[in-house]
Coordinates of C-alpha atoms in Angstrom, one line a residue:
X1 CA 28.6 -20.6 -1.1
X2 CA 29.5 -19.8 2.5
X3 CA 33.4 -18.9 3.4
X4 CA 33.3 -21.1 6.1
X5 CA 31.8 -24.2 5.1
X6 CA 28.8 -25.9 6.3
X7 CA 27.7 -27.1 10.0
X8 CA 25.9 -30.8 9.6
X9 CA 24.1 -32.0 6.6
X10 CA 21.3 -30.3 4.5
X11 CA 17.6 -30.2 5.2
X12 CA 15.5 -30.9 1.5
X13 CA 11.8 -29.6 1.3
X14 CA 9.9 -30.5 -1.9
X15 CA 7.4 -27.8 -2.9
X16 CA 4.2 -28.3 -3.9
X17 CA 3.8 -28.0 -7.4
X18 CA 1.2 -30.2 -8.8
X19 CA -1.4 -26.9 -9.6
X20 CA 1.4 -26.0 -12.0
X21 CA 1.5 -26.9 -16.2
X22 CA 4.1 -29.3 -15.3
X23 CA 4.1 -30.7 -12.1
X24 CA 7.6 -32.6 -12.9
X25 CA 9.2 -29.4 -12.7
X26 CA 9.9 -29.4 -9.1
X27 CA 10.5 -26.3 -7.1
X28 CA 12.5 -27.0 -3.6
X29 CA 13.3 -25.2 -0.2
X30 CA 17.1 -26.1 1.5
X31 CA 18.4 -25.5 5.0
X32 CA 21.9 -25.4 5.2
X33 CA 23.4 -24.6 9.0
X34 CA 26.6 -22.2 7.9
X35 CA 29.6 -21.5 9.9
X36 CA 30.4 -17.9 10.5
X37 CA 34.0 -18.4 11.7
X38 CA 36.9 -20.6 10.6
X39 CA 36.6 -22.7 13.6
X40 CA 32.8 -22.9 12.9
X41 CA 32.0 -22.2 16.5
X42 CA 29.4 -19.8 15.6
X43 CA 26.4 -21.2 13.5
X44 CA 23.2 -20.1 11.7
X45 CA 20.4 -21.2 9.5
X46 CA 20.5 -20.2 6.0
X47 CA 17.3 -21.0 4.3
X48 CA 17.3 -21.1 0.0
X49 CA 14.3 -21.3 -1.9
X50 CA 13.3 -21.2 -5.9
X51 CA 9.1 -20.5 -6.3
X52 CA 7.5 -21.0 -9.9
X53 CA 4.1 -21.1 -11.0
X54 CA 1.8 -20.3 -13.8
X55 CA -1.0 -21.2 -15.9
X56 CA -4.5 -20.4 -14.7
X57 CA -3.9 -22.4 -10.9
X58 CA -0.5 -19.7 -10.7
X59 CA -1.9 -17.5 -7.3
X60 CA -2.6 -21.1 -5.5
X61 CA -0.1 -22.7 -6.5
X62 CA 2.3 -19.7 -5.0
X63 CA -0.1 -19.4 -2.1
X64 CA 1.0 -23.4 -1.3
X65 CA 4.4 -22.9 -2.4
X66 CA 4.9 -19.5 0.4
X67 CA 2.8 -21.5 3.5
X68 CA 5.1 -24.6 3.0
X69 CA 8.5 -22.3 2.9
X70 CA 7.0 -20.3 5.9
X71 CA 6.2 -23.6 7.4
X72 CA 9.8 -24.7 6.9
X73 CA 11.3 -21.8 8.6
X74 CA 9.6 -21.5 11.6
X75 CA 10.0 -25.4 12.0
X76 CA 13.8 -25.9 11.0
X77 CA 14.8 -22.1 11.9
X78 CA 12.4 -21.5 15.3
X79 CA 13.2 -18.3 17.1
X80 CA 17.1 -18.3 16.2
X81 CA 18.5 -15.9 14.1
X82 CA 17.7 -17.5 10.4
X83 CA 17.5 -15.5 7.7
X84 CA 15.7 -16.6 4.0
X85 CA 17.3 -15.4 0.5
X86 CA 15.6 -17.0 -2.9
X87 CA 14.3 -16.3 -6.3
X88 CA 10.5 -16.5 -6.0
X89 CA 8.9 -15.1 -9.0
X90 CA 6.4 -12.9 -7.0
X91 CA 5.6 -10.0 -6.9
X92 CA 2.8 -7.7 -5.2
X93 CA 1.4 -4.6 -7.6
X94 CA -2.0 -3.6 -8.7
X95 CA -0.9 -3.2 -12.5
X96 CA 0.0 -5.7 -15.2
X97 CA 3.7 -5.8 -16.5
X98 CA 4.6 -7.3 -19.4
X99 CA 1.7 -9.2 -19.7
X100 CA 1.6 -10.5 -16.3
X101 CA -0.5 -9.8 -13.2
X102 CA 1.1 -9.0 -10.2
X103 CA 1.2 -12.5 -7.4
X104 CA -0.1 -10.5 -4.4
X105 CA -0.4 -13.6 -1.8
X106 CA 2.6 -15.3 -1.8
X107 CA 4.8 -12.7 0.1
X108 CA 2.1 -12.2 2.5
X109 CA 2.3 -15.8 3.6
X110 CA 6.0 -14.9 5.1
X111 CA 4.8 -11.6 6.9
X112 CA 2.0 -13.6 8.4
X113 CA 4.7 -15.9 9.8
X114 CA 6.6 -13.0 11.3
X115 CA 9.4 -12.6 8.5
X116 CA 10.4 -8.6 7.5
X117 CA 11.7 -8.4 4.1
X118 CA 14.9 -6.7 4.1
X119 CA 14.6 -4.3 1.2
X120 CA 11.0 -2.6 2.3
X121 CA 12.3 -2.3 6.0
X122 CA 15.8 -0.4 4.9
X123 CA 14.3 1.7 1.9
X124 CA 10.7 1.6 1.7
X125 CA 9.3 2.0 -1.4
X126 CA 12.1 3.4 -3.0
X127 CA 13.4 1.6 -6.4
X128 CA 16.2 -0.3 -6.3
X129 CA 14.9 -3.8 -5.8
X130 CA 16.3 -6.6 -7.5
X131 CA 14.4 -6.3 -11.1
X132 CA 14.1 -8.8 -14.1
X133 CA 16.0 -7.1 -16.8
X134 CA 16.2 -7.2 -20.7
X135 CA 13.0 -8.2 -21.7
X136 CA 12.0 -7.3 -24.9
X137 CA 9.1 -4.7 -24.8
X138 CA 9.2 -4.8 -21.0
X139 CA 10.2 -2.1 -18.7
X140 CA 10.7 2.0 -19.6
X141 CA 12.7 2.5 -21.2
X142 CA 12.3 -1.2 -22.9
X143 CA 14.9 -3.6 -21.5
X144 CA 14.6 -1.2 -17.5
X145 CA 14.1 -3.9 -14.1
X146 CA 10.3 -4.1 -14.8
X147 CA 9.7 -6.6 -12.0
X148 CA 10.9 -8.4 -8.4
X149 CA 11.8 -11.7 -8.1
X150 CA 14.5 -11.6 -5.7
X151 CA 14.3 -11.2 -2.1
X152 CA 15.9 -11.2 1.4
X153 CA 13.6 -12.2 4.7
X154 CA 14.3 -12.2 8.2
X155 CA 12.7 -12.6 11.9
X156 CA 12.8 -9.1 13.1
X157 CA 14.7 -9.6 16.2
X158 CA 17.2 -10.5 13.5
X159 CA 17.1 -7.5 11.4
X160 CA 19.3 -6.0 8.4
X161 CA 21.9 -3.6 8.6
X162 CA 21.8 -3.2 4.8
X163 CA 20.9 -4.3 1.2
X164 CA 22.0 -3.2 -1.9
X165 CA 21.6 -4.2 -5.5
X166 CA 24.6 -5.6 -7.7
X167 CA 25.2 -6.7 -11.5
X168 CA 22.7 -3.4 -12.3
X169 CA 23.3 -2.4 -16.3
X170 CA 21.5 -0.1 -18.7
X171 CA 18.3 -1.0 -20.1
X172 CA 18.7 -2.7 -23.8
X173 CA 22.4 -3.6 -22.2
X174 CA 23.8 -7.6 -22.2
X175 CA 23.7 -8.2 -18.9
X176 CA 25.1 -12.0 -17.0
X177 CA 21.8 -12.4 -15.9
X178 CA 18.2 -11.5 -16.2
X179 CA 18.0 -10.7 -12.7
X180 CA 20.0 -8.4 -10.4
X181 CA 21.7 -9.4 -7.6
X182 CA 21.6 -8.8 -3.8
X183 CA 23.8 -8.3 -1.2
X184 CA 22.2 -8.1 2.6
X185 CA 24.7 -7.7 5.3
X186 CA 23.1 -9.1 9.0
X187 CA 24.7 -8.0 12.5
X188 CA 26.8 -11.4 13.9
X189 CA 24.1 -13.3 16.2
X190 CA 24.4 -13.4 19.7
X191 CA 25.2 -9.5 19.7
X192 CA 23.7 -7.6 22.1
X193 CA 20.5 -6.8 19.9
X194 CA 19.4 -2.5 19.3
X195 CA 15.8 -2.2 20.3
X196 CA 16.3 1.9 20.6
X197 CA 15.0 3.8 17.8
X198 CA 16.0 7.1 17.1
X199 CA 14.2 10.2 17.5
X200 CA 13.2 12.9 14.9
X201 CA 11.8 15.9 14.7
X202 CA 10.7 18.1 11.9
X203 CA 11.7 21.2 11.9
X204 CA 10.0 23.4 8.7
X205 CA 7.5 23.8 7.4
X206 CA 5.9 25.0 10.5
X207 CA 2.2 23.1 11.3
X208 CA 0.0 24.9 10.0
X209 CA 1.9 27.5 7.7
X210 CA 0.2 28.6 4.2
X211 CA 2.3 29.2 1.2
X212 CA 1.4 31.3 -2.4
X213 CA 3.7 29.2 -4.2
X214 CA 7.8 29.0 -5.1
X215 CA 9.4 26.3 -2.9
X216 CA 9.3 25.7 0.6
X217 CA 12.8 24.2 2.7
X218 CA 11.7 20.8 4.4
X219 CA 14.3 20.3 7.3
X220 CA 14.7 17.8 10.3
X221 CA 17.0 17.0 13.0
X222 CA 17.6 13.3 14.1
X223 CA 19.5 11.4 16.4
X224 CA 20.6 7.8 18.0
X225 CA 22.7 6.4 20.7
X226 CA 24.2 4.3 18.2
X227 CA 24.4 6.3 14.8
X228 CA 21.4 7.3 12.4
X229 CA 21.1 5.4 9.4
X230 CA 18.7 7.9 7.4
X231 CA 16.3 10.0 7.8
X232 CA 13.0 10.1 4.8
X233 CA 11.5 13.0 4.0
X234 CA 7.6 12.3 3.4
X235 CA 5.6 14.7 1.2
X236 CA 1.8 14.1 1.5
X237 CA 2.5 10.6 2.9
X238 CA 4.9 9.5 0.1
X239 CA 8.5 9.6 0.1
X240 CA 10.5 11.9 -2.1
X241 CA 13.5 11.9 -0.6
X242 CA 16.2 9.5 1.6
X243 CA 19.0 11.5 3.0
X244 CA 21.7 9.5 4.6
X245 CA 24.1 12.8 6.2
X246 CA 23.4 15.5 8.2
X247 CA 21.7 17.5 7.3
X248 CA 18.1 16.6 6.6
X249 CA 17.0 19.1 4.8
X250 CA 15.7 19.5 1.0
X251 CA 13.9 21.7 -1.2
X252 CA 10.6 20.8 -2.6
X253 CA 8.2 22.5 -4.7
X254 CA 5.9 21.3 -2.6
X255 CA 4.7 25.3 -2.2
X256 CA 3.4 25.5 -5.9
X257 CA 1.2 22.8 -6.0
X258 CA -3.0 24.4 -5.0
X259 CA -4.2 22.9 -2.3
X260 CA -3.9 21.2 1.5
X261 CA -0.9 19.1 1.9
X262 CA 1.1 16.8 4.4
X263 CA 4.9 16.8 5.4
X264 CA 6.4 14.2 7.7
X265 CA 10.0 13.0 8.4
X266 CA 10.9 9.3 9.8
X267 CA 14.4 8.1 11.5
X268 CA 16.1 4.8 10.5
X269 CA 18.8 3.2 12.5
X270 CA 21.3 0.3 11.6
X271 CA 19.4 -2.1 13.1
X272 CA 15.9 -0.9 11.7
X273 CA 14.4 0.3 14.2
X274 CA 12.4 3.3 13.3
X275 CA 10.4 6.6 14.4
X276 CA 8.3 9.5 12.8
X277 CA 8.4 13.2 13.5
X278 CA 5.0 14.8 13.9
X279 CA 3.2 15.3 10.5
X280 CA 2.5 19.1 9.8
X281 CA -0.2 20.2 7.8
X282 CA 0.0 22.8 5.1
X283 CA -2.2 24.6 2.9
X284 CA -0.8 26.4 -0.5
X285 CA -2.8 29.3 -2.4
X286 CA -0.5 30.5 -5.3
X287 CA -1.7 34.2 -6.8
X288 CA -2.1 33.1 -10.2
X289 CA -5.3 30.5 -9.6
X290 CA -6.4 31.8 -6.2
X291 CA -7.9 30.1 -3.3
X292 CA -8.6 26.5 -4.5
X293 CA -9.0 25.3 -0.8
X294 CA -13.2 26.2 -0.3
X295 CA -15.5 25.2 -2.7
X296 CA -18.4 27.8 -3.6
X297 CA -21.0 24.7 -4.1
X298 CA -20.0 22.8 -0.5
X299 CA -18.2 20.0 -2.4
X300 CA -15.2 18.2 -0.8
X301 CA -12.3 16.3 -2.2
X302 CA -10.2 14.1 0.1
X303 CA -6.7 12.3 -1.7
X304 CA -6.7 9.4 0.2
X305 CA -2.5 9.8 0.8
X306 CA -3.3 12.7 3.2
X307 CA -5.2 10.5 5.5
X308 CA -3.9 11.7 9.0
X309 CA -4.2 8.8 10.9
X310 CA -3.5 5.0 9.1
X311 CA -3.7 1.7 10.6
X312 CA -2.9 -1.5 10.0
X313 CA -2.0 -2.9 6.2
X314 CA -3.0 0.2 4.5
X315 CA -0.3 2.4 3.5
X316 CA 0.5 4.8 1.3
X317 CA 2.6 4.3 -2.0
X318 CA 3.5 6.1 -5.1
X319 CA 1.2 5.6 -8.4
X320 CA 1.7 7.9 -10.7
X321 CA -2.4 7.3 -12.2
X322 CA -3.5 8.2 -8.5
X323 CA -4.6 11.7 -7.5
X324 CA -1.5 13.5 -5.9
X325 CA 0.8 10.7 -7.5
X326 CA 0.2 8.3 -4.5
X327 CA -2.9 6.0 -3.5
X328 CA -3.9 4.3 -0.4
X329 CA -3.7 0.3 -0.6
X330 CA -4.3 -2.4 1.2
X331 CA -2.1 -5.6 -0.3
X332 CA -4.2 -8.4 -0.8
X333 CA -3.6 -11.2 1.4
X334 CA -6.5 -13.7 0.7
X335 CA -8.6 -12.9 3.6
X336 CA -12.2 -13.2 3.6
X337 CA -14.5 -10.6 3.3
X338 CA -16.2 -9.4 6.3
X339 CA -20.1 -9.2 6.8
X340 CA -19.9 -6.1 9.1
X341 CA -17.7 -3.7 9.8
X342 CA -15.5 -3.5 12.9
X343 CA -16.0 -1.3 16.4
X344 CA -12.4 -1.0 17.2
X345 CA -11.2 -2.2 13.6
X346 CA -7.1 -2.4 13.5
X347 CA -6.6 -1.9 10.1
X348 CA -8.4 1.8 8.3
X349 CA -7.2 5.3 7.8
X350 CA -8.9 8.5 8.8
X351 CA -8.9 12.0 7.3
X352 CA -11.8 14.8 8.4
X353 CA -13.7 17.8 6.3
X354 CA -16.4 20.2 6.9
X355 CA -19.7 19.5 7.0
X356 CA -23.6 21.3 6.9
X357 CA -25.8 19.7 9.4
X358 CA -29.3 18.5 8.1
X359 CA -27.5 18.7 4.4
X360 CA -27.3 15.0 2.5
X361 CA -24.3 14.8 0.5
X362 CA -23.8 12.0 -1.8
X363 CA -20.5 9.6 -1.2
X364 CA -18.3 8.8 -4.1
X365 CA -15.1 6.9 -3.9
X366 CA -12.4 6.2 -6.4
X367 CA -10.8 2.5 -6.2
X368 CA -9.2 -0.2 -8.2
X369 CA -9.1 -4.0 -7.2
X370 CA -5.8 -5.7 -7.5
X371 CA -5.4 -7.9 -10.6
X372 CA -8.9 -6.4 -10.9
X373 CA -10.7 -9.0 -9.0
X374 CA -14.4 -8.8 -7.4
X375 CA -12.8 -10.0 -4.5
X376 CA -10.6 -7.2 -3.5
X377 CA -13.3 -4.2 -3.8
X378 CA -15.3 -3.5 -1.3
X379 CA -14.6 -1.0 1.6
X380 CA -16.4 -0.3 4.9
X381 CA -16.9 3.8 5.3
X382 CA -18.0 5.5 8.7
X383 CA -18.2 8.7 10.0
X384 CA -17.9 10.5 13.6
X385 CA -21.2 12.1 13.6
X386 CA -23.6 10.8 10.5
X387 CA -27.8 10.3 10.3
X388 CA -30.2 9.2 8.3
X389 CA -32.0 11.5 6.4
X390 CA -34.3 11.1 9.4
X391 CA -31.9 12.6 12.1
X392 CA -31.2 9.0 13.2
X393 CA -27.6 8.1 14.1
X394 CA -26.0 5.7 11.2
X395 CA -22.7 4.5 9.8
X396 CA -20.5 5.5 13.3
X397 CA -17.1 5.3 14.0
X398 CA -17.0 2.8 16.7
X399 CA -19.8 0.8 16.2
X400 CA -20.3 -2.2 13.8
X401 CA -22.9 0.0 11.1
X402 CA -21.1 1.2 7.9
X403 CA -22.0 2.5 4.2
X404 CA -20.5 -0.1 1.6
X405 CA -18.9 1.0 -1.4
X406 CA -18.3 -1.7 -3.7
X407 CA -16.0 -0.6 -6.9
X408 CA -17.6 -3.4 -9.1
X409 CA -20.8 -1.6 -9.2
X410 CA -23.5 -4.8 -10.1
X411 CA -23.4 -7.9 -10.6
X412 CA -20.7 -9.4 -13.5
X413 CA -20.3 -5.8 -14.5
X414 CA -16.7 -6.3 -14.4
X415 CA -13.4 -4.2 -12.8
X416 CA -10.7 -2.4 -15.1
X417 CA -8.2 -0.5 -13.1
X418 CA -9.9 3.1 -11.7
X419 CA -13.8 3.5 -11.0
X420 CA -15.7 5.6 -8.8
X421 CA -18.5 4.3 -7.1
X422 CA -21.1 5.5 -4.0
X423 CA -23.1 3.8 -1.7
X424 CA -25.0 1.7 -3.2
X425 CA -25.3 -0.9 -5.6
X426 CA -26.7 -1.6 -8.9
X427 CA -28.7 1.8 -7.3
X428 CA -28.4 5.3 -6.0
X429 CA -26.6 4.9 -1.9
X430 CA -28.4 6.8 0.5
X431 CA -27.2 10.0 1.0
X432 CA -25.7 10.7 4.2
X433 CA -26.4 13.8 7.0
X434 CA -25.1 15.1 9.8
X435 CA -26.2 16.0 12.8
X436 CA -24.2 19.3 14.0
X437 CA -22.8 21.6 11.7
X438 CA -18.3 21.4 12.2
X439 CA -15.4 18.7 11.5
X440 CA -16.3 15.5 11.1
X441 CA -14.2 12.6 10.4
X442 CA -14.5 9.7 7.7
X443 CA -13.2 6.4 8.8
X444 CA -12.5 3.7 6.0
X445 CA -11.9 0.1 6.8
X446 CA -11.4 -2.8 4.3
X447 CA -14.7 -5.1 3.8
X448 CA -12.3 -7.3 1.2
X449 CA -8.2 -6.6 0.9
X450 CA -6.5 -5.8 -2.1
X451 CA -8.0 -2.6 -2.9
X452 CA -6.3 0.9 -3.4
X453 CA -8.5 3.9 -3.3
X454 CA -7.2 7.9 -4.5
X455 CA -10.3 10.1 -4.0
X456 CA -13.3 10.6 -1.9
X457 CA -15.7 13.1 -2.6
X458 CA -18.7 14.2 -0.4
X459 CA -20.8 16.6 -2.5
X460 CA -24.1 18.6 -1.5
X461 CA -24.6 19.8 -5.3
X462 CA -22.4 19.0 -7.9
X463 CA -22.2 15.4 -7.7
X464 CA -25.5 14.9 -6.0
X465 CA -26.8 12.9 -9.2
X466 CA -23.6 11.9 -11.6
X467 CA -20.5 10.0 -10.5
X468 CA -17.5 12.2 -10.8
X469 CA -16.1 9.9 -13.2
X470 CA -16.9 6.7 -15.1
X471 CA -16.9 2.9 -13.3
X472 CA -13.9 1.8 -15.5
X473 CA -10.8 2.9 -16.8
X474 CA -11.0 6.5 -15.4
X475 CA -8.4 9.2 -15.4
X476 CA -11.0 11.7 -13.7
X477 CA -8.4 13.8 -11.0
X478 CA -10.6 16.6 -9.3
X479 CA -8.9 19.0 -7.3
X480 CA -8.5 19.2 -3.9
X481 CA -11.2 21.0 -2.2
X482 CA -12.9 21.6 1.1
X483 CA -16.4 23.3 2.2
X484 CA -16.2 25.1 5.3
X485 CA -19.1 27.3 7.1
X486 CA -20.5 30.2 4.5
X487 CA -20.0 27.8 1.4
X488 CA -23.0 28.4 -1.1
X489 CA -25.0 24.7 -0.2
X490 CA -28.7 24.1 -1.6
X491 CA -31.2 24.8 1.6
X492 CA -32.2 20.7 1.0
X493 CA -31.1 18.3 -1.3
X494 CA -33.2 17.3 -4.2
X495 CA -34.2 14.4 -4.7
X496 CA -31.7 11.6 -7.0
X497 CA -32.7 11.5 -10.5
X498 CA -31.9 8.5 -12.8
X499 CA -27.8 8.4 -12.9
X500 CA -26.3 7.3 -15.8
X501 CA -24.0 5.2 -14.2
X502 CA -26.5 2.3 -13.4
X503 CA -28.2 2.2 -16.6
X504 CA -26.5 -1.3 -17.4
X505 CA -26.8 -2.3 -13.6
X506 CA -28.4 -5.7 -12.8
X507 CA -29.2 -5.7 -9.2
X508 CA -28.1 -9.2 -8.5
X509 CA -27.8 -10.1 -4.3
X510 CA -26.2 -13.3 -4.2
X511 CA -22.6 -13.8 -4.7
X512 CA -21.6 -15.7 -7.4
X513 CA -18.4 -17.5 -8.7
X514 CA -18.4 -16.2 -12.1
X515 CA -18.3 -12.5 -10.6
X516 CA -19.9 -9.6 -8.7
X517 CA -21.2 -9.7 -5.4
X518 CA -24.2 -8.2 -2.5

């Protein structure tokens, strides 16, 4: 309903639905032109859509349904100020709820077209989306939003100055409707646009600074020309805190937790515009379990969240099955997989250890596939300064040669949420060397979307022969550990025996519809 009234007639889109059960049940896209004053001489686009699928065609069918609706926009909307609000059933995830798996192509279709939905750009990952509500068995505690089907999207020169749930009632609660509602409030267009983001600057911890446990005070100080909106407070690459006032600053028992971690802040304006502070590394020792930092057998952990530098669609987000409580992902969007990896690749993340030179060390990963499909595990691995076991450069940064690690670890084995793989596949990966002793720095870079990884693990001794964990359905979290010069490393690596992780491998090389891949 708009205030105002409407501006010229309607614009009708019929949406495709005839991969659905019923094909009569037609799902439709509207354009209305709105006026924003009484004397309607201001207009703009309002686009309104309603998405529906299911039955085994459900992620094509939504895959057609999002390209036409993006289709629609940028033909009836162009470059004007439009904005897109709808009900459309999908929603991106790497776990089933209530019995149904997460839709993670649809939404993609809109970012591809250059759309920004309103709620990640304000908030992030925090909760507070719209939710489907009051489902028996559904949600914690039963009856709690359990998924999204509600959404605002917008061009980005057109961006939100808010969005906040309505309607919102206790779980188990009668509620008017099974969904909440949404308000988003836009700037008027034809204002003079903010393109200045704020600046921020984290203040404590100091870079570098180790703890021995208690808590530790996380501050930062932030500014705009035209107000700060709020600042986030990032705690090994996830965040735990939005603070809206002056001033930014929390405490976080950050300092109790073993191990190397990460603290960030990022700046929000009105308009969205956005900057981060300089991330600061920490490293925490706490007297009662000593250092937990250097491994005595050369071994090193790596969480994926603390990954210094990420690129592209991989981002961090909360999962409280993940090592650390957060994972790195990469959404899948339906793009092919690639057949080599890329020099100057703009989508991976980076994080660097300590290594031995002339030492192999065996590679492990630990990934799931979203909606556990064999087409969204696979990941391209490099390094700064790798060999063959031969002293021959292999698997660089910058150049097209990479390690594989494939999640699904042979042919039709099958995927079921966490597995930790190396290397190779169906067989023991070659181990990988280096040729100076020092830092060296592990590139990943997606091979196939739509998978999340937690650990990596490059290990000399321990892990030289066994996975860390089993292929499906793990809940293996090691702890976070580093080698450094002086750890206790076998003079050379033996050689693989038999691992009991391939024992049911197939070997199979071609690629096959029915499941598993080379």
């Amino acid at each position: 309903v708009a205030k105002y009234g409407f501006a010229g007639p309607e614009d009708w889109v019929e949406l495709d639905t005839s991969l659905n059960p019923n094909p009569a049940d037609t799902m439709w896209a509207l354009r209305m032109n709105v006026c924003l004053d009484a004397a309607c001489s201001q207009t703009m686009n309002v686009f309104a859509s309603h998405w529906y699928s299911a039955g085994g065609n459900k992620v094509a069918s939504y895959d057609r349904q999002a390209s036409q609706m993006a289709a629609f926009m940028q033909r009836a909307g162009g470059t004007a100020p439009h904005v897109l609000v709808g009900d459309l059933n999908v929603w991106e995830g790497t776990a089933r709820a209530c019995g149904e798996n997460p839709t993670n192509i649809g939404l993609q279709r809109l970012r591809d077209a250059g759309y920004v939905d309103a709620w990640t750009l304000l908030h992030g990952s925090a909760e507070g989306f719209t939710g489907m509500t009051n489902r028996s068995g559904c949600g914690v505690p039963i009856g709690y939003g359990y998924k999204r089907p509600d959404y605002t999207w917008s061009l980005p020169n057109f961006a939100p100055l808010s969005i906040a749930r309505f309607g919102v009632v206790p779980a188990g609660d009668e509620a008017p409707s099974d969904h909440y509602g949404l308000i988003t409030e836009f700037p008027r267009p034809g204002a003079m646009p903010d393109t200045s983001a704020p600046s921020v600057t984290l203040v404590t911890p100091a870079d570098g600074q180790h703890f021995e446990g208690g808590s530790l005070q996380i501050s930062a100080t932030a500014s705009d020309d035209l107000g700060v909106a709020r600042v986030d407070i990032l705690e090994d690459g996830v965040v735990t805190e939005t603070l809206t006032d002056a001033p930014y600053e929390i405490s976080t028992a950050l300092a109790s937790i073993d191990g190397a971690h990460t603290v960030a802040a990022r700046a929000y304006d009105a308009a969205g515009n956005m900057s981060s502070s300089a991330v600061h590394h920490i490293v925490v020792e706490t007297p009662e379990s000593g250092p937990v930092v250097t491994s005595p057998d050369g071994d090193t952990v790596l969480y994926a969240k603390n990954a210094t530098i990420v690129g592209g669609k991989w981002s961090v987000v909360a999962d409280t099955t993940a090592a650390g409580g957060a994972r790195m992902w990469n959404p899948d969007a339906g793009v092919a997989k690639l057949a080599a990896a890329l020099e100057a690749p703009a989508s991976y993340f980076e994080q660097t250890f300590y290594a031995e030179a002339g030492q192999g060390y065996r590679l492990w990963l630990r990934g799931r596939a979203d909606a556990d499909a064999w087409t969204n595990d696979s990941v391209f691995v490099q390094f700064s300064g790798s060999t063959t076991d031969t002293g021959t450069a292999a698997n660089r940064i910058g150049t097209a040669g990479a390690a594989v690690v494939s999640i699904e670890g042979c042919s039709a084995c099958g995927l079921s949420a966490w597995g930790w793989q190396d290397n190779g596949y169906g067989v023991d990966g070659p181990l990988v060397y280096f040729a100076v002793s020092g830092t060296q720095t592990i590139r990943i870079q997606p091979r196939e979307d739509g998978i999340s990884l937690d650990q990596i693990v490059l290990s000399p001794e321990v892990f030289l022969t066994n996975a860390p964990g089993v292929a499906k359905q793990d809940a293996m979290i090691l702890p976070m550990t580093v080698a450094g010069p002086g750890t206790s490393v076998p003079t050379s690596s033996p050689l693989p025996t038999a691992n009991p992780k391939r024992a049911l491998a197939t070997p199979a090389p071609a690629e096959t519809s029915a499941g598993g891949k080379s």
